[in-house]
Coordinates of C-alpha atoms in Angstrom, one line a residue:
Chain I
M29 CA -121.5 -18.4 -8.1
L30 CA -120.9 -17.7 -4.4
C31 CA -117.7 -18.5 -2.6
S32 CA -117.9 -22.0 -1.1
A33 CA -116.1 -20.8 2.1
C34 CA -117.9 -17.6 3.2
R35 CA -121.0 -17.9 1.0
K36 CA -121.2 -14.1 0.8
K37 CA -119.0 -12.9 -2.1
E38 CA -118.8 -13.9 -5.7
A39 CA -116.2 -16.8 -6.2
A40 CA -113.1 -15.6 -8.2
F41 CA -110.9 -18.7 -8.2
S42 CA -111.2 -22.4 -8.4
V43 CA -108.7 -24.3 -6.3
K44 CA -108.2 -28.0 -6.4
T45 CA -107.1 -29.6 -3.2
V46 CA -107.0 -33.0 -1.5
V47 CA -109.2 -33.4 1.6
R48 CA -109.1 -36.8 3.4
R49 CA -107.6 -38.5 0.3
R50 CA -110.3 -37.0 -2.0
L51 CA -109.9 -34.4 -4.7
V52 CA -112.1 -31.4 -3.8
E53 CA -112.7 -28.3 -6.0
L54 CA -113.1 -25.1 -3.9
K55 CA -114.6 -22.0 -5.5
L56 CA -113.2 -19.1 -3.4
C57 CA -113.4 -15.4 -3.3
A58 CA -110.2 -13.3 -3.1
D59 CA -110.4 -12.9 0.7
C60 CA -111.0 -16.6 1.4
L61 CA -108.1 -17.4 -1.0
H62 CA -105.8 -15.2 1.0
R63 CA -107.1 -16.8 4.2
K64 CA -106.4 -20.2 2.7
E65 CA -102.8 -19.1 1.9
A66 CA -102.3 -18.0 5.5
E67 CA -103.7 -21.3 6.8
L68 CA -101.3 -23.2 4.6
G69 CA -98.4 -21.0 5.6
L70 CA -97.9 -19.7 2.0
E71 CA -96.8 -16.3 0.9
E72 CA -99.6 -14.0 -0.2
G73 CA -100.4 -14.6 -3.8
A74 CA -98.8 -18.0 -4.0
L75 CA -102.0 -19.9 -4.3
S76 CA -103.7 -17.6 -6.8
F77 CA -100.9 -18.5 -9.2
Y78 CA -102.1 -22.1 -9.3
A79 CA -105.8 -21.3 -8.9
E80 CA -108.0 -21.2 -12.0
P81 CA -109.6 -17.8 -12.5
L82 CA -113.4 -17.8 -12.8
G83 CA -114.6 -15.3 -15.3
Q84 CA -114.7 -11.5 -14.7
A85 CA -114.9 -11.9 -10.9
V86 CA -111.2 -12.6 -10.8
F87 CA -110.4 -9.1 -12.3
E88 CA -112.8 -7.4 -9.9
S89 CA -111.0 -9.2 -7.0
G90 CA -107.9 -7.0 -7.8
I91 CA -105.5 -10.0 -7.5
L92 CA -105.1 -10.3 -11.2
P93 CA -104.5 -7.2 -13.4
R94 CA -107.4 -6.7 -15.8
E95 CA -106.7 -8.3 -19.2
P96 CA -106.2 -5.1 -21.2
V97 CA -108.1 -4.8 -24.5
G98 CA -106.4 -3.0 -27.3
L99 CA -103.3 -2.1 -25.2
K100 CA -100.3 -1.3 -27.4
C101 CA -96.8 -0.1 -26.8
P102 CA -96.7 3.5 -28.1
S103 CA -93.1 3.1 -29.2
C104 CA -93.0 -0.1 -31.3
G105 CA -96.7 -0.7 -31.7
L106 CA -96.6 -4.2 -30.2
A107 CA -100.1 -5.2 -29.0
Y108 CA -100.3 -6.8 -25.5
A109 CA -102.2 -9.7 -27.1
E110 CA -99.3 -10.3 -29.5
F111 CA -96.9 -10.4 -26.5
R112 CA -99.2 -13.0 -24.8
A113 CA -99.1 -15.1 -27.9
S114 CA -95.3 -15.0 -28.6
G115 CA -93.9 -14.3 -25.1
V116 CA -91.5 -11.8 -26.7
L117 CA -91.5 -8.0 -26.2
G118 CA -90.7 -5.5 -28.9
C119 CA -88.7 -2.7 -27.3
P120 CA -87.5 -1.3 -23.9
S121 CA -90.7 0.9 -23.9
C122 CA -92.9 -2.2 -23.8
Y123 CA -91.8 -2.6 -20.1
Q124 CA -93.4 0.8 -19.4
A125 CA -96.5 0.2 -21.5
F126 CA -97.3 -3.3 -20.0
R127 CA -95.8 -2.6 -16.5
P128 CA -98.7 -3.8 -14.3
Q129 CA -99.2 -7.0 -16.4
L130 CA -95.4 -7.7 -16.4
K131 CA -95.1 -7.1 -12.7
Y132 CA -97.8 -9.7 -12.1
L133 CA -96.0 -12.1 -14.4
F134 CA -92.7 -11.5 -12.5
R135 CA -94.3 -11.9 -9.1
F136 CA -95.7 -15.3 -10.0
S137 CA -93.1 -16.7 -12.2
Q138 CA -90.0 -15.4 -10.4
G139 CA -91.3 -14.6 -7.0
A140 CA -90.3 -10.9 -7.1
E141 CA -91.5 -7.7 -8.8
G142 CA -88.3 -5.7 -8.8
R143 CA -84.6 -6.1 -9.6
A144 CA -81.8 -6.8 -7.2
G145 CA -78.1 -6.9 -7.7
R146 CA -75.8 -4.6 -9.7
R147 CA -76.9 -1.2 -10.8
Y148 CA -76.1 0.3 -14.2
A149 CA -75.2 3.8 -15.1
S150 CA -74.7 4.8 -18.7
S151 CA -71.9 7.2 -19.7
A152 CA -71.8 10.0 -22.3
S153 CA -69.2 8.0 -24.4
N154 CA -71.8 5.4 -25.4
T155 CA -74.1 8.1 -26.9
R156 CA -71.1 9.4 -28.9
L157 CA -70.4 5.8 -30.1
R158 CA -74.0 5.5 -31.2
Y159 CA -73.8 8.5 -33.5
S160 CA -70.3 7.7 -34.7
V161 CA -71.5 4.5 -36.4
M162 CA -74.4 6.3 -38.2
G163 CA -74.1 7.3 -41.9
R164 CA -73.5 11.0 -42.7
Q165 CA -77.0 11.7 -43.8
E166 CA -78.5 10.0 -40.8
R167 CA -76.2 12.0 -38.5
E168 CA -77.1 15.3 -40.3
A169 CA -80.8 14.5 -39.8
E170 CA -80.3 13.8 -36.1
I171 CA -78.4 17.2 -35.8
K172 CA -81.3 19.0 -37.5
K173 CA -83.8 17.3 -35.2
A174 CA -81.8 18.2 -32.1
V175 CA -81.4 21.8 -33.3
A176 CA -85.2 22.0 -34.0
A177 CA -85.9 20.8 -30.5
E178 CA -83.3 23.3 -29.2
D179 CA -81.3 20.5 -27.7
F180 CA -78.0 22.1 -28.6
E181 CA -76.0 19.9 -26.2
K182 CA -77.1 16.8 -28.1
A183 CA -76.4 18.5 -31.5
A184 CA -72.8 19.3 -30.3
L185 CA -72.4 15.7 -29.1
I186 CA -73.4 14.3 -32.5
R187 CA -71.1 16.8 -34.3
G188 CA -68.3 15.8 -31.8
S189 CA -68.7 12.2 -32.7
R190 CA -68.3 13.1 -36.4
R191 CA -65.1 15.0 -35.8
R192 CA -63.8 12.1 -33.7
K193 CA -64.5 9.7 -36.6
K194 CA -62.8 12.1 -39.1
K195 CA -59.6 12.1 -37.0
Chain M
M72 CA -65.8 -14.7 -42.0
K73 CA -68.3 -17.4 -42.5
I74 CA -69.5 -19.4 -39.4
K75 CA -68.0 -22.5 -41.0
E76 CA -64.6 -21.1 -40.2
L77 CA -65.4 -21.5 -36.5
L78 CA -64.9 -25.3 -36.9
K79 CA -61.1 -24.5 -36.9
K80 CA -61.5 -22.8 -33.5
D81 CA -61.3 -24.9 -30.3
I82 CA -64.5 -23.7 -28.7
P83 CA -64.8 -25.9 -25.6
L84 CA -67.9 -27.8 -24.7
A85 CA -66.4 -29.8 -21.9
F86 CA -63.0 -29.8 -20.1
P87 CA -61.1 -32.9 -19.0
S88 CA -59.6 -31.2 -15.9
G89 CA -60.6 -28.7 -13.2
R90 CA -62.2 -28.8 -9.8
D91 CA -64.7 -31.6 -9.4
A92 CA -64.0 -32.6 -13.1
D93 CA -65.3 -36.1 -12.5
V94 CA -68.8 -34.7 -12.5
V95 CA -68.6 -31.0 -13.6
L96 CA -67.5 -30.7 -17.2
R97 CA -67.6 -26.9 -17.3
S98 CA -68.9 -23.7 -15.7
S99 CA -70.3 -20.8 -17.7
A100 CA -71.6 -17.3 -16.9
G101 CA -73.0 -14.8 -19.4
F102 CA -75.4 -11.9 -19.8
Y103 CA -78.3 -11.0 -22.1
R104 CA -78.3 -7.3 -23.0
N105 CA -80.2 -5.0 -25.2
L106 CA -79.5 -1.4 -26.1
A107 CA -81.4 1.7 -25.0
G108 CA -83.3 3.5 -27.8
F109 CA -83.4 0.5 -30.1
P110 CA -86.1 -2.1 -30.6
F111 CA -85.4 -5.7 -29.5
P112 CA -84.3 -8.0 -32.4
S113 CA -87.8 -9.5 -32.9
L114 CA -89.1 -6.1 -34.1
S115 CA -85.9 -4.3 -35.3
S116 CA -85.5 -3.4 -39.0
R117 CA -82.5 -4.4 -41.0
A118 CA -81.2 -0.8 -40.8
D119 CA -81.5 -0.9 -37.0
R120 CA -79.7 -4.2 -36.8
A121 CA -76.9 -3.0 -39.1
V122 CA -76.4 0.0 -36.8
L123 CA -76.5 -2.2 -33.7
R124 CA -74.0 -4.6 -35.1
K125 CA -71.6 -1.8 -36.0
M126 CA -72.0 -0.3 -32.5
L127 CA -71.6 -3.6 -30.7
V128 CA -68.6 -4.7 -32.7
K129 CA -67.0 -1.3 -31.9
G130 CA -68.2 -1.4 -28.3
L131 CA -66.9 -5.0 -27.7
S132 CA -63.5 -4.0 -29.2
C133 CA -63.1 -1.5 -26.3
V134 CA -62.9 -4.5 -23.9
A135 CA -59.5 -6.2 -23.8
A136 CA -61.0 -9.7 -24.0
F137 CA -62.6 -8.9 -27.4
R138 CA -59.9 -6.7 -28.9
D139 CA -58.6 -9.3 -31.4
A140 CA -61.9 -11.1 -31.8
G141 CA -62.9 -12.5 -35.2
E142 CA -66.4 -11.8 -36.5
Y143 CA -68.3 -14.7 -37.9
S144 CA -71.4 -13.7 -39.9
L145 CA -74.6 -15.6 -39.8
S146 CA -75.9 -13.9 -42.9
G147 CA -77.3 -16.5 -45.3
A148 CA -76.8 -19.3 -42.7
G149 CA -78.6 -22.5 -43.5
A150 CA -80.1 -25.2 -41.2
A151 CA -76.6 -26.8 -40.5
E152 CA -75.1 -23.4 -39.5
M153 CA -78.1 -22.7 -37.3
R154 CA -77.8 -26.1 -35.6
F155 CA -74.1 -25.6 -35.1
A156 CA -74.7 -22.2 -33.4
G157 CA -77.3 -23.9 -31.2
E158 CA -74.7 -26.5 -30.3
L159 CA -72.5 -23.7 -29.1
G160 CA -75.2 -22.8 -26.6
L161 CA -76.4 -19.7 -28.4
A162 CA -80.1 -19.0 -28.9
M163 CA -80.9 -18.2 -32.5
P164 CA -82.9 -15.2 -33.8
F165 CA -86.7 -15.3 -33.8
S166 CA -87.0 -15.4 -37.6
P167 CA -84.6 -16.5 -40.4
S168 CA -84.8 -12.9 -41.9
S169 CA -83.2 -11.6 -38.7
L170 CA -80.1 -13.6 -39.5
E171 CA -79.0 -10.8 -42.0
E172 CA -77.1 -8.8 -39.4
A173 CA -76.5 -11.5 -36.8
S174 CA -72.9 -12.5 -36.1
L175 CA -70.7 -14.2 -33.5
L176 CA -67.5 -12.7 -32.1
V177 CA -64.8 -15.1 -30.9
P178 CA -61.5 -13.8 -29.5
P179 CA -58.3 -15.9 -29.4
D180 CA -59.4 -17.0 -25.9
T181 CA -62.1 -19.3 -27.1
G182 CA -63.6 -19.6 -23.6
V183 CA -65.2 -16.3 -24.4
I184 CA -67.9 -15.8 -27.0
A185 CA -70.4 -13.1 -28.0
G186 CA -73.5 -13.3 -30.2
V187 CA -74.9 -10.0 -31.7
N188 CA -78.5 -9.6 -33.0
M189 CA -79.4 -13.2 -32.0
D190 CA -82.7 -13.5 -29.9
E191 CA -81.4 -10.7 -27.8
T192 CA -79.3 -7.8 -29.1
L193 CA -76.2 -9.0 -27.3
F194 CA -75.3 -12.2 -25.4
F195 CA -71.8 -12.9 -24.2
R196 CA -70.5 -15.8 -22.2
V197 CA -67.4 -16.9 -20.4
T198 CA -66.7 -20.7 -20.1
R199 CA -64.1 -22.2 -17.8
E200 CA -63.1 -25.6 -16.7
G201 CA -64.5 -27.6 -13.8
F202 CA -66.7 -26.3 -11.0
S203 CA -65.8 -22.6 -11.0
V204 CA -69.1 -20.6 -11.0
S205 CA -68.1 -17.6 -8.9
P206 CA -64.7 -16.9 -10.7
T207 CA -66.4 -17.3 -14.1
L208 CA -69.2 -14.9 -13.0
D209 CA -66.6 -12.4 -11.8
E210 CA -64.9 -12.6 -15.2
A211 CA -68.3 -12.1 -17.1
S212 CA -69.2 -9.2 -14.8
N213 CA -65.9 -7.5 -15.6
L214 CA -66.7 -7.9 -19.3
D215 CA -70.2 -6.5 -18.7
D216 CA -68.8 -3.5 -16.9
G217 CA -66.4 -2.8 -19.8
I218 CA -69.0 -3.2 -22.5
G219 CA -71.6 -1.2 -20.5
Q220 CA -69.2 1.7 -20.6
A221 CA -69.0 1.7 -24.3
V222 CA -72.6 1.1 -25.2
D223 CA -75.9 2.2 -23.6
Y224 CA -77.8 -0.8 -22.1
A225 CA -81.6 -0.9 -21.9
W226 CA -82.0 -0.4 -18.2
D227 CA -84.9 0.3 -15.8
E228 CA -84.3 1.5 -12.3
E229 CA -87.1 -0.8 -10.9
L230 CA -86.8 -3.8 -13.2
G231 CA -83.1 -3.9 -14.0
F232 CA -81.8 -4.9 -17.4
L233 CA -84.5 -5.2 -20.0
C234 CA -84.7 -8.2 -22.3
A235 CA -86.9 -9.3 -25.2
R236 CA -87.9 -12.4 -23.1
P237 CA -89.2 -11.1 -19.8
A238 CA -88.0 -14.3 -18.1
R239 CA -84.4 -12.9 -18.5
A240 CA -85.2 -9.4 -17.3
G241 CA -83.6 -8.3 -14.0
T242 CA -80.0 -9.4 -14.0
G243 CA -80.1 -10.9 -17.5
L244 CA -77.7 -13.5 -16.1
E245 CA -77.3 -17.1 -17.5
A246 CA -75.0 -19.0 -15.2
S247 CA -74.7 -22.8 -15.8
C248 CA -72.7 -25.9 -15.2
L249 CA -72.6 -28.9 -17.5
L250 CA -72.8 -32.0 -15.3
H251 CA -72.3 -35.7 -16.0
L252 CA -75.0 -37.4 -14.0
A253 CA -74.9 -40.9 -15.6
G254 CA -74.6 -42.6 -12.2
L255 CA -77.9 -41.0 -11.0
V256 CA -79.6 -41.9 -14.3
K257 CA -78.4 -45.5 -14.1
A258 CA -79.4 -45.8 -10.5
G259 CA -82.9 -44.5 -11.3
R260 CA -82.4 -41.6 -8.8
I261 CA -82.2 -38.7 -11.2
S262 CA -85.9 -37.4 -10.9
T263 CA -85.6 -37.3 -7.1
A264 CA -82.3 -35.4 -7.3
V265 CA -83.6 -32.9 -9.9
K266 CA -86.8 -32.3 -7.7
T267 CA -84.6 -31.2 -4.8
L268 CA -83.4 -28.3 -7.0
V269 CA -86.9 -26.7 -7.4
N270 CA -86.7 -24.6 -4.2
M271 CA -83.1 -23.6 -4.9
K272 CA -83.9 -21.3 -7.8
V273 CA -82.0 -23.6 -10.1
R274 CA -83.2 -25.9 -12.9
A275 CA -81.8 -29.0 -14.6
Q276 CA -82.3 -29.8 -18.3
P277 CA -81.0 -32.9 -20.2
V278 CA -78.6 -31.7 -22.8
F279 CA -78.4 -34.1 -25.7
G280 CA -82.1 -35.1 -26.1
E281 CA -85.1 -35.4 -23.9
D282 CA -84.3 -38.9 -22.6
P283 CA -81.2 -38.7 -20.4
E284 CA -81.0 -42.5 -20.3
L285 CA -80.3 -42.7 -24.1
S286 CA -78.1 -39.7 -24.3
G287 CA -75.6 -40.3 -21.5
G288 CA -77.0 -38.4 -18.6
F289 CA -75.5 -35.0 -19.4
F290 CA -77.4 -32.2 -17.7
L291 CA -77.2 -28.4 -17.8
I292 CA -77.8 -26.9 -14.4
S293 CA -78.6 -23.2 -14.6
N294 CA -80.2 -20.4 -12.7
S295 CA -84.0 -20.2 -13.1
V296 CA -84.6 -16.7 -11.6
T297 CA -83.3 -13.3 -12.7
M298 CA -85.7 -11.0 -10.9
G299 CA -85.4 -10.1 -7.2
I300 CA -82.1 -11.9 -6.9
S301 CA -78.6 -10.5 -7.3
E302 CA -76.0 -12.1 -9.6
A303 CA -73.9 -13.3 -6.6
E304 CA -77.0 -14.9 -5.0
S305 CA -77.8 -16.6 -8.2
A306 CA -74.3 -18.0 -8.4
Q307 CA -74.5 -19.2 -4.7
C308 CA -77.8 -21.0 -5.4
L309 CA -76.3 -22.6 -8.5
E310 CA -73.2 -23.7 -6.5
A311 CA -75.3 -25.1 -3.7
G312 CA -77.4 -27.1 -6.3
V313 CA -74.3 -28.4 -8.1
R314 CA -72.6 -29.4 -4.8
L315 CA -75.7 -31.4 -3.9
L316 CA -75.9 -33.1 -7.3
C317 CA -72.1 -33.9 -7.2
A318 CA -72.5 -35.6 -3.8
A319 CA -75.5 -37.6 -5.0
E320 CA -73.8 -38.6 -8.2
R321 CA -70.7 -39.9 -6.5
E322 CA -72.8 -42.0 -4.2
A323 CA -74.8 -43.3 -7.1
R324 CA -71.6 -44.2 -9.0
L325 CA -70.3 -46.2 -6.1
W326 CA -73.7 -48.0 -5.8
I327 CA -74.0 -48.9 -9.5
S328 CA -70.4 -50.1 -9.7
G329 CA -70.3 -52.0 -6.4
G330 CA -71.1 -55.5 -5.2
E331 CA -73.1 -57.8 -7.4
R332 CA -73.8 -55.0 -9.8
H333 CA -70.1 -54.6 -10.7
P334 CA -69.7 -57.3 -13.5
R335 CA -72.8 -56.0 -15.4
F336 CA -71.5 -52.4 -15.0
A337 CA -68.0 -53.3 -16.1
D338 CA -69.4 -55.2 -19.1
E339 CA -71.5 -52.1 -20.1
V340 CA -68.4 -49.8 -19.9
W341 CA -66.1 -52.1 -21.9
R342 CA -68.8 -52.8 -24.5
S343 CA -69.2 -49.0 -24.9
L344 CA -65.4 -48.6 -25.5
G345 CA -65.6 -51.4 -28.0
A346 CA -68.5 -49.8 -29.8
L347 CA -66.7 -46.5 -30.1
E348 CA -63.5 -48.1 -31.4
H349 CA -65.1 -50.5 -33.9
A350 CA -68.7 -49.5 -34.7
R351 CA -69.5 -48.8 -38.4
M352 CA -72.6 -46.7 -37.9
M353 CA -73.5 -44.5 -34.9
S354 CA -76.1 -41.8 -34.2
F355 CA -75.1 -38.9 -32.0
Q356 CA -77.3 -40.0 -29.1
E357 CA -75.7 -43.5 -29.2
A358 CA -72.3 -41.9 -29.3
A359 CA -73.1 -39.7 -26.3
G360 CA -74.3 -42.7 -24.4
H361 CA -71.1 -44.7 -25.1
I362 CA -68.9 -41.7 -24.4
S363 CA -70.8 -41.3 -21.1
N364 CA -70.2 -44.9 -20.1
V365 CA -66.5 -44.8 -20.9
R366 CA -66.1 -41.5 -19.0
L367 CA -67.8 -43.1 -16.1
G368 CA -65.3 -46.0 -16.3
I369 CA -62.3 -43.7 -16.3
C370 CA -63.7 -41.7 -13.3
L371 CA -64.0 -45.0 -11.4
N372 CA -60.4 -46.0 -12.3
M373 CA -61.4 -49.1 -14.2
G374 CA -58.1 -49.0 -16.2
L375 CA -59.7 -48.1 -19.6
P376 CA -57.2 -47.3 -22.4
A377 CA -58.9 -44.0 -23.2
R378 CA -58.2 -40.4 -22.3
M379 CA -60.6 -38.0 -20.8
G380 CA -59.5 -35.2 -23.2
L381 CA -60.3 -37.3 -26.2
L382 CA -63.8 -38.0 -24.9
C383 CA -64.5 -34.3 -24.2
S384 CA -63.5 -33.3 -27.7
L385 CA -65.5 -36.2 -29.2
L386 CA -68.6 -35.1 -27.3
R387 CA -68.3 -31.7 -29.0
D388 CA -67.1 -32.8 -32.5
V389 CA -69.7 -35.6 -33.3
Q390 CA -72.8 -33.5 -32.7
D391 CA -75.2 -33.3 -35.7
G392 CA -74.6 -29.6 -36.6
R393 CA -70.8 -29.8 -36.5
M394 CA -70.9 -33.1 -38.6
A395 CA -73.3 -31.5 -41.1
L396 CA -70.9 -28.5 -41.5
S397 CA -67.8 -30.6 -41.8
C398 CA -69.1 -33.3 -44.2
G399 CA -72.0 -31.5 -45.8
E400 CA -75.7 -32.3 -45.5
L401 CA -75.9 -36.1 -45.8
P402 CA -78.8 -38.5 -45.4
V403 CA -79.1 -39.6 -41.7
A404 CA -77.6 -43.1 -42.4
E405 CA -74.6 -41.8 -44.3
R406 CA -74.0 -39.2 -41.6
D407 CA -74.0 -42.0 -39.0
V408 CA -71.5 -43.9 -41.0
F409 CA -69.3 -40.8 -41.3
R410 CA -69.6 -40.2 -37.5
A411 CA -68.6 -43.8 -36.7
S412 CA -65.5 -43.6 -39.0
Y413 CA -64.5 -40.2 -37.5
I414 CA -64.7 -41.7 -34.0
R415 CA -62.6 -44.7 -35.0
A416 CA -60.0 -42.5 -36.6
R417 CA -59.8 -40.3 -33.5
F418 CA -59.3 -43.4 -31.3
T419 CA -56.6 -44.8 -33.6
E420 CA -54.8 -41.4 -33.7
A421 CA -54.9 -41.2 -29.9
R422 CA -53.5 -44.8 -29.6
H423 CA -50.6 -44.0 -31.9
A424 CA -49.9 -40.8 -29.9
D425 CA -49.9 -42.8 -26.7
K426 CA -47.6 -45.5 -28.2
K427 CA -45.2 -42.7 -29.4
I428 CA -45.1 -41.2 -25.9
L429 CA -44.4 -44.7 -24.4
N430 CA -41.6 -45.4 -26.9
N431 CA -40.0 -42.1 -26.3
G432 CA -40.2 -42.7 -22.5
S433 CA -38.6 -46.1 -22.7
E434 CA -35.8 -44.8 -25.1
E435 CA -35.0 -42.0 -22.7
K436 CA -34.9 -44.5 -19.8
R437 CA -32.4 -46.7 -21.9
N438 CA -30.3 -43.7 -22.8
G439 CA -30.5 -42.3 -19.3

């Protein structure tokens, strides 16, 4: 289906609007949608949030990130489709695995793609705390793993947390 | 300790005093946090949750506010306990199996509360009286800094604090005010007032049931955006929204109680007081509606023989979850009978206390 405004490109979105007191459905391509946003004095992308996507053309327009098939978080194994169904992410790495999709979600639901406000910097004491609450066997396994990976600093940190606990 | 023990603690839902206390019952600010290197509660194993709980209890004890906090376990919690935790304003874990290592931490200052392994790994909140969003946020931010030094938060340089629900990611802030907007509800202006908040990055939700007309017009006004906005900006937006609603509510109160409408309004208020003092059966929604009417009467100086403090504590104590915990799981009708008798008893107790104060005062006058 061609765009009802330019009649050149494939229509990607369906937008319902009121023209002279009548409800009119416009089938627009991405460029004409942006033009419409500019005409209405809206921010870029504001209208596409309310517009209904029309088949595959919407992904080709580049406005909407392509619906990923079989995308999974490598850390917790949560599939993107599962997240879409529940609205709940599995682990901090999910934010890395689904970043483009989540950024799209943030842009349209919260009006921004990135954080603002206070920064956070972790300290070494919290890593020590993490190992100090582990059981002895778990801690020994972590030390072995760190030594195998030649991360002697981490091994020392874990050992240090054990000594601290003994005291 | 079991969560039932929390009934003995005076965890506030509303305060009788404070700035703009005629409309704003309390201000809260809290943060949702998860820890780096651990899955979020929805996917974490029991072993993970056990480690997280130990770490967080230890981490929270590093902060002065939580040093002497009591830990209340949600393990084996039933429907009543879950409802009670919900009434405390805490979101519950995603599945009942996740309750195993979930717990609440309540220090002696009951205005501060933390939930561990709930729907996010950590949620803590500071609640203070009246309209005090910025000071409450400062207090919560100080707590956040202290806890963040002890444990390692899940953080992304671009996206901020990472949460299981992406709608909380960014600042992870939940700032809110509990407002009594019965005047706007009675005047039929509530939907217009709420619509004005849409562009202010603030949302309003009725608290005790979907229909605010039936449940007293209590609304929770909270920040709706956590990404691309700082904590201080969120607080400013909330303050602006609440200020707007306070002005509209006061105007509506004058309108509903003025001129020809006064006799009908006064009748409604006094009837509500009568119902609270003498009814034999009462659902929570009905109780909230009557408490709201009496509160409105007190705010408009109608000379009602009731105290604001009593109404605030009743609003918390007669909720379904709390009732179910204190009297056991009863059929709805029996619970309503128990609720009505509890309210009557509290009013009688308050009247006796008032009489005692009056008698002591007159004796002192005679002696003096």
